[in-house]
Amino acid sequence: CSEQTLTELNQLLGQTPHSARLIVNAAGGWAGGNLKDTEFPEKCRRMWETNVESSILAALIASSHLSSK
């Protein structure tokens, strides 16, 4: 996850911990293909960035800013 993105979001949400009521991760995607495709590794990398890294970033933000109320 991008440190810059996390820093910017923390600044946007403010320094008050546990102040957000909702954190939504709407990213996602699929890049089909097969193992013979020369671009398959690049497609996998992009899917990882889009799907997994965005979920990790949302979880990090939620752990610091999501309200328990």
PDB file of N, CA and C in Angstrom:
ATOM      1  N   CYS A   1       0.839  -1.181   0.000  1.00  0.00           N
ATOM      2  CA  CYS A   1       0.000   0.000   0.000  1.00  0.00           C
ATOM      3  C   CYS A   1       0.879   1.237   0.000  1.00  0.00           C
ATOM      4  N   SER A   2       0.382   2.249  -0.604  1.00  0.00           N
ATOM      5  CA  SER A   2       1.135   3.472  -0.712  1.00  0.00           C
ATOM      6  C   SER A   2       1.154   4.227   0.614  1.00  0.00           C
ATOM      7  N   GLU A   3       2.337   4.490   1.114  1.00  0.00           N
ATOM      8  CA  GLU A   3       2.478   5.286   2.340  1.00  0.00           C
ATOM      9  C   GLU A   3       1.887   6.670   2.137  1.00  0.00           C
ATOM     10  N   GLN A   4       2.082   7.233   0.948  1.00  0.00           N
ATOM     11  CA  GLN A   4       1.557   8.560   0.651  1.00  0.00           C
ATOM     12  C   GLN A   4       0.032   8.562   0.711  1.00  0.00           C
ATOM     13  N   THR A   5      -0.596   7.537   0.156  1.00  0.00           N
ATOM     14  CA  THR A   5      -2.053   7.441   0.189  1.00  0.00           C
ATOM     15  C   THR A   5      -2.555   7.341   1.617  1.00  0.00           C
ATOM     16  N   LEU A   6      -1.922   6.506   2.413  1.00  0.00           N
ATOM     17  CA  LEU A   6      -2.319   6.341   3.806  1.00  0.00           C
ATOM     18  C   LEU A   6      -2.149   7.648   4.577  1.00  0.00           C
ATOM     19  N   THR A   7      -1.060   8.353   4.352  1.00  0.00           N
ATOM     20  CA  THR A   7      -0.818   9.637   5.012  1.00  0.00           C
ATOM     21  C   THR A   7      -1.876  10.651   4.626  1.00  0.00           C
ATOM     22  N   GLU A   8      -2.183  10.736   3.332  1.00  0.00           N
ATOM     23  CA  GLU A   8      -3.185  11.688   2.858  1.00  0.00           C
ATOM     24  C   GLU A   8      -4.568  11.374   3.428  1.00  0.00           C
ATOM     25  N   LEU A   9      -4.919  10.111   3.487  1.00  0.00           N
ATOM     26  CA  LEU A   9      -6.218   9.741   4.042  1.00  0.00           C
ATOM     27  C   LEU A   9      -6.286  10.019   5.537  1.00  0.00           C
ATOM     28  N   ASN A  10      -5.207   9.759   6.246  1.00  0.00           N
ATOM     29  CA  ASN A  10      -5.180  10.086   7.674  1.00  0.00           C
ATOM     30  C   ASN A  10      -5.353  11.577   7.890  1.00  0.00           C
ATOM     31  N   GLN A  11      -4.729  12.391   7.044  1.00  0.00           N
ATOM     32  CA  GLN A  11      -4.892  13.844   7.148  1.00  0.00           C
ATOM     33  C   GLN A  11      -6.329  14.247   6.829  1.00  0.00           C
ATOM     34  N   LEU A  12      -6.915  13.629   5.826  1.00  0.00           N
ATOM     35  CA  LEU A  12      -8.283  13.943   5.427  1.00  0.00           C
ATOM     36  C   LEU A  12      -9.273  13.580   6.532  1.00  0.00           C
ATOM     37  N   LEU A  13      -9.076  12.421   7.159  1.00  0.00           N
ATOM     38  CA  LEU A  13      -9.983  11.973   8.206  1.00  0.00           C
ATOM     39  C   LEU A  13      -9.717  12.650   9.543  1.00  0.00           C
ATOM     40  N   GLY A  14      -8.608  13.335   9.634  1.00  0.00           N
ATOM     41  CA  GLY A  14      -8.312  14.075  10.851  1.00  0.00           C
ATOM     42  C   GLY A  14      -7.543  13.245  11.855  1.00  0.00           C
ATOM     43  N   GLN A  15      -7.156  13.909  12.897  1.00  0.00           N
ATOM     44  CA  GLN A  15      -6.352  13.267  13.927  1.00  0.00           C
ATOM     45  C   GLN A  15      -7.198  12.613  15.012  1.00  0.00           C
ATOM     46  N   THR A  16      -8.524  12.741  14.917  1.00  0.00           N
ATOM     47  CA  THR A  16      -9.402  12.141  15.907  1.00  0.00           C
ATOM     48  C   THR A  16      -9.562  10.659  15.606  1.00  0.00           C
ATOM     49  N   PRO A  17      -9.017   9.802  16.448  1.00  0.00           N
ATOM     50  CA  PRO A  17      -9.141   8.366  16.183  1.00  0.00           C
ATOM     51  C   PRO A  17     -10.576   7.885  16.352  1.00  0.00           C
ATOM     52  N   HIS A  18     -10.920   6.884  15.598  1.00  0.00           N
ATOM     53  CA  HIS A  18     -12.216   6.222  15.692  1.00  0.00           C
ATOM     54  C   HIS A  18     -13.382   7.187  15.481  1.00  0.00           C
ATOM     55  N   SER A  19     -13.274   8.059  14.489  1.00  0.00           N
ATOM     56  CA  SER A  19     -14.318   9.045  14.220  1.00  0.00           C
ATOM     57  C   SER A  19     -15.182   8.690  13.016  1.00  0.00           C
ATOM     58  N   ALA A  20     -14.765   7.766  12.186  1.00  0.00           N
ATOM     59  CA  ALA A  20     -15.529   7.406  10.987  1.00  0.00           C
ATOM     60  C   ALA A  20     -16.594   6.372  11.330  1.00  0.00           C
ATOM     61  N   ARG A  21     -17.725   6.478  10.667  1.00  0.00           N
ATOM     62  CA  ARG A  21     -18.799   5.507  10.887  1.00  0.00           C
ATOM     63  C   ARG A  21     -18.813   4.421   9.829  1.00  0.00           C
ATOM     64  N   LEU A  22     -18.127   4.664   8.723  1.00  0.00           N
ATOM     65  CA  LEU A  22     -18.163   3.710   7.620  1.00  0.00           C
ATOM     66  C   LEU A  22     -16.891   3.832   6.792  1.00  0.00           C
ATOM     67  N   ILE A  23     -16.293   2.721   6.450  1.00  0.00           N
ATOM     68  CA  ILE A  23     -15.161   2.665   5.532  1.00  0.00           C
ATOM     69  C   ILE A  23     -15.583   1.707   4.413  1.00  0.00           C
ATOM     70  N   VAL A  24     -15.554   2.180   3.174  1.00  0.00           N
ATOM     71  CA  VAL A  24     -15.988   1.369   2.042  1.00  0.00           C
ATOM     72  C   VAL A  24     -14.836   1.186   1.064  1.00  0.00           C
ATOM     73  N   ASN A  25     -14.606  -0.040   0.663  1.00  0.00           N
ATOM     74  CA  ASN A  25     -13.634  -0.334  -0.383  1.00  0.00           C
ATOM     75  C   ASN A  25     -14.430  -0.853  -1.579  1.00  0.00           C
ATOM     76  N   ALA A  26     -14.541  -0.038  -2.604  1.00  0.00           N
ATOM     77  CA  ALA A  26     -15.332  -0.417  -3.780  1.00  0.00           C
ATOM     78  C   ALA A  26     -14.448  -0.814  -4.959  1.00  0.00           C
ATOM     79  N   ALA A  27     -13.166  -0.961  -4.715  1.00  0.00           N
ATOM     80  CA  ALA A  27     -12.252  -1.350  -5.787  1.00  0.00           C
ATOM     81  C   ALA A  27     -12.386  -2.826  -6.081  1.00  0.00           C
ATOM     82  N   GLY A  28     -12.023  -3.184  -7.244  1.00  0.00           N
ATOM     83  CA  GLY A  28     -12.029  -4.595  -7.602  1.00  0.00           C
ATOM     84  C   GLY A  28     -11.976  -4.745  -9.112  1.00  0.00           C
ATOM     85  N   GLY A  29     -11.636  -5.883  -9.534  1.00  0.00           N
ATOM     86  CA  GLY A  29     -11.577  -6.116 -10.966  1.00  0.00           C
ATOM     87  C   GLY A  29     -11.072  -7.499 -11.286  1.00  0.00           C
ATOM     88  N   TRP A  30     -11.178  -7.831 -12.520  1.00  0.00           N
ATOM     89  CA  TRP A  30     -10.746  -9.129 -12.998  1.00  0.00           C
ATOM     90  C   TRP A  30     -10.092  -8.945 -14.350  1.00  0.00           C
ATOM     91  N   ALA A  31      -8.986  -9.592 -14.560  1.00  0.00           N
ATOM     92  CA  ALA A  31      -8.297  -9.578 -15.849  1.00  0.00           C
ATOM     93  C   ALA A  31      -8.119 -11.027 -16.263  1.00  0.00           C
ATOM     94  N   GLY A  32      -8.979 -11.481 -17.119  1.00  0.00           N
ATOM     95  CA  GLY A  32      -8.924 -12.880 -17.547  1.00  0.00           C
ATOM     96  C   GLY A  32      -7.704 -13.164 -18.406  1.00  0.00           C
ATOM     97  N   GLY A  33      -7.603 -14.352 -18.813  1.00  0.00           N
ATOM     98  CA  GLY A  33      -6.475 -14.766 -19.629  1.00  0.00           C
ATOM     99  C   GLY A  33      -6.098 -16.192 -19.307  1.00  0.00           C
ATOM    100  N   ASN A  34      -4.954 -16.583 -19.794  1.00  0.00           N
ATOM    101  CA  ASN A  34      -4.471 -17.922 -19.485  1.00  0.00           C
ATOM    102  C   ASN A  34      -2.966 -17.881 -19.294  1.00  0.00           C
ATOM    103  N   LEU A  35      -2.419 -18.978 -18.851  1.00  0.00           N
ATOM    104  CA  LEU A  35      -0.987 -19.031 -18.539  1.00  0.00           C
ATOM    105  C   LEU A  35      -0.103 -18.846 -19.761  1.00  0.00           C
ATOM    106  N   LYS A  36      -0.621 -19.087 -20.943  1.00  0.00           N
ATOM    107  CA  LYS A  36       0.170 -18.917 -22.160  1.00  0.00           C
ATOM    108  C   LYS A  36       0.290 -17.458 -22.579  1.00  0.00           C
ATOM    109  N   ASP A  37      -0.572 -16.620 -22.034  1.00  0.00           N
ATOM    110  CA  ASP A  37      -0.563 -15.192 -22.357  1.00  0.00           C
ATOM    111  C   ASP A  37       0.716 -14.568 -21.808  1.00  0.00           C
ATOM    112  N   THR A  38       1.488 -13.899 -22.642  1.00  0.00           N
ATOM    113  CA  THR A  38       2.739 -13.281 -22.189  1.00  0.00           C
ATOM    114  C   THR A  38       2.493 -12.151 -21.196  1.00  0.00           C
ATOM    115  N   GLU A  39       1.294 -11.602 -21.180  1.00  0.00           N
ATOM    116  CA  GLU A  39       0.967 -10.516 -20.250  1.00  0.00           C
ATOM    117  C   GLU A  39       0.339 -11.031 -18.954  1.00  0.00           C
ATOM    118  N   PHE A  40       0.244 -12.349 -18.793  1.00  0.00           N
ATOM    119  CA  PHE A  40      -0.385 -12.920 -17.608  1.00  0.00           C
ATOM    120  C   PHE A  40       0.251 -12.444 -16.305  1.00  0.00           C
ATOM    121  N   PRO A  41       1.577 -12.434 -16.167  1.00  0.00           N
ATOM    122  CA  PRO A  41       2.175 -11.944 -14.911  1.00  0.00           C
ATOM    123  C   PRO A  41       1.803 -10.484 -14.616  1.00  0.00           C
ATOM    124  N   GLU A  42       1.783  -9.656 -15.625  1.00  0.00           N
ATOM    125  CA  GLU A  42       1.419  -8.245 -15.438  1.00  0.00           C
ATOM    126  C   GLU A  42      -0.052  -8.126 -15.035  1.00  0.00           C
ATOM    127  N   LYS A  43      -0.914  -8.926 -15.642  1.00  0.00           N
ATOM    128  CA  LYS A  43      -2.333  -8.912 -15.272  1.00  0.00           C
ATOM    129  C   LYS A  43      -2.503  -9.335 -13.818  1.00  0.00           C
ATOM    130  N   CYS A  44      -1.753 -10.332 -13.396  1.00  0.00           N
ATOM    131  CA  CYS A  44      -1.817 -10.781 -11.998  1.00  0.00           C
ATOM    132  C   CYS A  44      -1.363  -9.678 -11.050  1.00  0.00           C
ATOM    133  N   ARG A  45      -0.300  -8.988 -11.414  1.00  0.00           N
ATOM    134  CA  ARG A  45       0.201  -7.885 -10.585  1.00  0.00           C
ATOM    135  C   ARG A  45      -0.855  -6.794 -10.456  1.00  0.00           C
ATOM    136  N   ARG A  46      -1.494  -6.435 -11.557  1.00  0.00           N
ATOM    137  CA  ARG A  46      -2.534  -5.398 -11.523  1.00  0.00           C
ATOM    138  C   ARG A  46      -3.735  -5.836 -10.692  1.00  0.00           C
ATOM    139  N   MET A  47      -4.131  -7.113 -10.817  1.00  0.00           N
ATOM    140  CA  MET A  47      -5.251  -7.603 -10.005  1.00  0.00           C
ATOM    141  C   MET A  47      -4.892  -7.570  -8.520  1.00  0.00           C
ATOM    142  N   TRP A  48      -3.659  -7.931  -8.189  1.00  0.00           N
ATOM    143  CA  TRP A  48      -3.203  -7.890  -6.795  1.00  0.00           C
ATOM    144  C   TRP A  48      -3.299  -6.462  -6.258  1.00  0.00           C
ATOM    145  N   GLU A  49      -2.770  -5.509  -7.025  1.00  0.00           N
ATOM    146  CA  GLU A  49      -2.809  -4.114  -6.594  1.00  0.00           C
ATOM    147  C   GLU A  49      -4.239  -3.628  -6.434  1.00  0.00           C
ATOM    148  N   THR A  50      -5.089  -3.955  -7.381  1.00  0.00           N
ATOM    149  CA  THR A  50      -6.458  -3.463  -7.363  1.00  0.00           C
ATOM    150  C   THR A  50      -7.279  -4.102  -6.260  1.00  0.00           C
ATOM    151  N   ASN A  51      -7.165  -5.394  -6.091  1.00  0.00           N
ATOM    152  CA  ASN A  51      -8.037  -6.122  -5.168  1.00  0.00           C
ATOM    153  C   ASN A  51      -7.463  -6.269  -3.764  1.00  0.00           C
ATOM    154  N   VAL A  52      -6.256  -6.741  -3.647  1.00  0.00           N
ATOM    155  CA  VAL A  52      -5.695  -7.048  -2.328  1.00  0.00           C
ATOM    156  C   VAL A  52      -5.152  -5.795  -1.647  1.00  0.00           C
ATOM    157  N   GLU A  53      -4.351  -5.027  -2.343  1.00  0.00           N
ATOM    158  CA  GLU A  53      -3.759  -3.853  -1.709  1.00  0.00           C
ATOM    159  C   GLU A  53      -4.817  -2.845  -1.283  1.00  0.00           C
ATOM    160  N   SER A  54      -5.864  -2.667  -2.086  1.00  0.00           N
ATOM    161  CA  SER A  54      -6.918  -1.730  -1.696  1.00  0.00           C
ATOM    162  C   SER A  54      -7.662  -2.232  -0.464  1.00  0.00           C
ATOM    163  N   SER A  55      -7.841  -3.539  -0.333  1.00  0.00           N
ATOM    164  CA  SER A  55      -8.493  -4.105   0.857  1.00  0.00           C
ATOM    165  C   SER A  55      -7.623  -3.925   2.096  1.00  0.00           C
ATOM    166  N   ILE A  56      -6.331  -4.107   1.946  1.00  0.00           N
ATOM    167  CA  ILE A  56      -5.408  -3.894   3.065  1.00  0.00           C
ATOM    168  C   ILE A  56      -5.435  -2.435   3.500  1.00  0.00           C
ATOM    169  N   LEU A  57      -5.427  -1.527   2.539  1.00  0.00           N
ATOM    170  CA  LEU A  57      -5.478  -0.103   2.850  1.00  0.00           C
ATOM    171  C   LEU A  57      -6.772   0.241   3.586  1.00  0.00           C
ATOM    172  N   ALA A  58      -7.901  -0.287   3.132  1.00  0.00           N
ATOM    173  CA  ALA A  58      -9.176  -0.036   3.810  1.00  0.00           C
ATOM    174  C   ALA A  58      -9.148  -0.577   5.240  1.00  0.00           C
ATOM    175  N   ALA A  59      -8.552  -1.742   5.442  1.00  0.00           N
ATOM    176  CA  ALA A  59      -8.456  -2.312   6.783  1.00  0.00           C
ATOM    177  C   ALA A  59      -7.569  -1.460   7.690  1.00  0.00           C
ATOM    178  N   LEU A  60      -6.469  -0.967   7.154  1.00  0.00           N
ATOM    179  CA  LEU A  60      -5.594  -0.092   7.940  1.00  0.00           C
ATOM    180  C   LEU A  60      -6.312   1.186   8.360  1.00  0.00           C
ATOM    181  N   ILE A  61      -7.055   1.765   7.423  1.00  0.00           N
ATOM    182  CA  ILE A  61      -7.804   2.981   7.727  1.00  0.00           C
ATOM    183  C   ILE A  61      -8.877   2.689   8.768  1.00  0.00           C
ATOM    184  N   ALA A  62      -9.584   1.585   8.589  1.00  0.00           N
ATOM    185  CA  ALA A  62     -10.638   1.207   9.553  1.00  0.00           C
ATOM    186  C   ALA A  62     -10.067   0.986  10.939  1.00  0.00           C
ATOM    187  N   SER A  63      -8.894   0.394  11.040  1.00  0.00           N
ATOM    188  CA  SER A  63      -8.316   0.119  12.356  1.00  0.00           C
ATOM    189  C   SER A  63      -7.992   1.388  13.123  1.00  0.00           C
ATOM    190  N   SER A  64      -7.765   2.466  12.412  1.00  0.00           N
ATOM    191  CA  SER A  64      -7.432   3.731  13.075  1.00  0.00           C
ATOM    192  C   SER A  64      -8.614   4.680  13.197  1.00  0.00           C
ATOM    193  N   HIS A  65      -9.575   4.594  12.279  1.00  0.00           N
ATOM    194  CA  HIS A  65     -10.587   5.625  12.201  1.00  0.00           C
ATOM    195  C   HIS A  65     -12.028   5.151  12.377  1.00  0.00           C
ATOM    196  N   LEU A  66     -12.282   3.857  12.371  1.00  0.00           N
ATOM    197  CA  LEU A  66     -13.655   3.363  12.455  1.00  0.00           C
ATOM    198  C   LEU A  66     -14.157   3.410  13.895  1.00  0.00           C
ATOM    199  N   SER A  67     -15.304   4.002  14.056  1.00  0.00           N
ATOM    200  CA  SER A  67     -15.922   4.105  15.372  1.00  0.00           C
ATOM    201  C   SER A  67     -16.521   2.779  15.792  1.00  0.00           C
ATOM    202  N   SER A  68     -16.476   2.487  17.065  1.00  0.00           N
ATOM    203  CA  SER A  68     -17.087   1.257  17.562  1.00  0.00           C
ATOM    204  C   SER A  68     -18.537   1.467  17.962  1.00  0.00           C
ATOM    205  N   LYS A  69     -19.020   2.678  17.819  1.00  0.00           N
ATOM    206  CA  LYS A  69     -20.407   3.003  18.187  1.00  0.00           C
ATOM    207  C   LYS A  69     -21.340   2.822  17.028  1.00  0.00           C
TER     208      LYS A  69
END
